[in-house]
XYZ file of C-alpha atoms in Angstrom:
131
model
C -20.904 -14.525 -2.897
C -20.382 -15.996 0.176
C -18.120 -15.362 2.912
C -15.983 -18.270 1.952
C -15.149 -17.667 -1.571
C -14.399 -13.697 0.402
C -11.668 -15.342 1.855
C -10.122 -16.483 -1.388
C -9.183 -12.867 -2.020
C -5.803 -12.285 -1.111
C -4.711 -9.368 0.881
C -2.370 -6.400 -0.999
C 0.904 -6.736 0.554
C 1.116 -3.669 2.289
C 2.312 -4.899 5.921
C 5.557 -6.242 4.788
C 6.249 -2.900 2.699
C 5.220 -1.295 5.934
C 7.436 -3.867 7.555
C 10.290 -3.068 5.063
C 10.049 0.633 5.476
C 10.496 0.553 9.467
C 13.788 -2.114 8.574
C 15.262 0.497 6.076
C 14.483 3.049 9.050
C 16.826 1.150 11.195
C 19.983 1.250 9.025
C 19.402 3.729 7.833
C 19.732 5.410 11.126
C 22.994 2.895 12.018
C 24.429 4.372 8.800
C 23.598 7.641 9.594
C 25.522 6.880 13.518
C 28.320 7.089 11.878
C 28.697 10.504 11.568
C 26.814 11.591 15.119
C 24.400 10.835 17.254
C 22.028 13.823 16.784
C 22.008 12.421 12.692
C 20.818 8.928 13.633
C 18.181 9.443 16.143
C 17.394 12.577 13.529
C 17.440 9.474 11.030
C 15.705 6.953 13.247
C 13.023 10.548 13.272
C 12.684 10.898 9.926
C 12.660 7.415 8.440
C 9.011 6.976 11.634
C 7.729 9.682 9.779
C 7.648 7.985 7.075
C 6.686 4.970 7.915
C 4.474 5.400 11.157
C 0.753 6.931 8.819
C 1.833 4.071 6.051
C 1.311 1.697 8.954
C -1.722 3.363 9.870
C -3.421 3.505 5.907
C -2.438 0.456 5.812
C -4.382 -0.985 8.736
C -7.534 0.866 7.755
C -7.191 1.577 3.902
C -7.992 -1.857 3.499
C -10.743 -3.112 5.630
C -13.007 -4.458 2.854
C -12.543 -6.763 0.723
C -15.009 -7.563 -2.476
C -16.752 -6.348 -5.101
C -19.647 -5.709 -3.405
C -17.759 -3.212 -1.047
C -16.428 -1.124 -3.874
C -18.012 1.719 -2.673
C -16.370 1.676 0.459
C -12.791 0.661 -0.273
C -12.416 3.599 -2.691
C -14.078 5.105 0.739
C -11.281 3.923 2.518
C -8.466 4.694 0.872
C -8.761 8.572 0.345
C -9.809 8.524 3.938
C -6.622 6.932 4.797
C -4.575 9.080 2.833
C -6.192 12.114 3.744
C -5.353 10.987 7.486
C -1.905 9.746 6.267
C -1.250 13.047 5.277
C -2.254 14.840 7.791
C -0.245 12.751 10.676
C 3.152 12.698 8.226
C 2.410 16.907 8.629
C 1.329 16.448 12.138
C 5.066 14.587 13.362
C 6.985 17.164 11.122
C 5.885 20.116 12.828
C 6.712 18.023 16.227
C 9.841 17.258 15.334
C 10.688 20.123 14.209
C 9.356 22.071 17.919
C 10.590 19.477 20.192
C 13.834 17.778 18.943
C 16.629 19.826 19.881
C 18.925 19.160 18.215
C 18.201 17.780 15.510
C 19.367 18.133 12.077
C 17.150 18.500 9.050
C 19.587 16.775 6.207
C 19.422 13.343 8.275
C 15.714 13.626 9.063
C 14.356 14.858 5.221
C 17.351 12.010 3.485
C 15.609 9.270 5.928
C 12.128 10.462 4.919
C 13.576 10.198 1.522
C 15.322 6.833 1.476
C 12.391 5.309 3.402
C 9.278 6.930 1.021
C 11.641 5.385 -1.643
C 10.792 1.264 0.005
C 7.761 2.031 -2.668
C 9.937 2.353 -5.831
C 11.544 -0.961 -5.039
C 9.223 -3.355 -2.936
C 6.929 -4.933 -5.625
C 10.129 -6.244 -7.197
C 10.834 -7.806 -2.907
C 7.156 -8.351 -2.383
C 6.798 -9.737 -5.866
C 9.910 -12.176 -5.645
C 8.341 -13.577 -2.773
C 4.838 -14.268 -3.423
C 6.565 -16.436 -6.513
C 8.263 -18.339 -4.383
């Protein structure tokens, strides 16, 4: 397969999903601001703890394309997922160690809310691709 044919293969819309996660992070943080600034920045940190490692994953996992690179694709996805999980654990640890005061409920709820964007992303991204 020549390089011109490979360029016709569409890359997965993972960066759109990360963009949606960043938008969700900001929205959840603004909603949390209603209670206090501590809730707001705790939610912001929780959302970023989810979105930033996913951004790394999106960048690293899809470096290769095409059937000839199948082994490299699988390896890059596994490595990217392992690093993503490690980054998530490190970010949680850093947040609890260095951010004081911190509202754990807002942090975890924002993390879960941003993580749930994956559930709805196929509906949103699929609708945009059909247009």
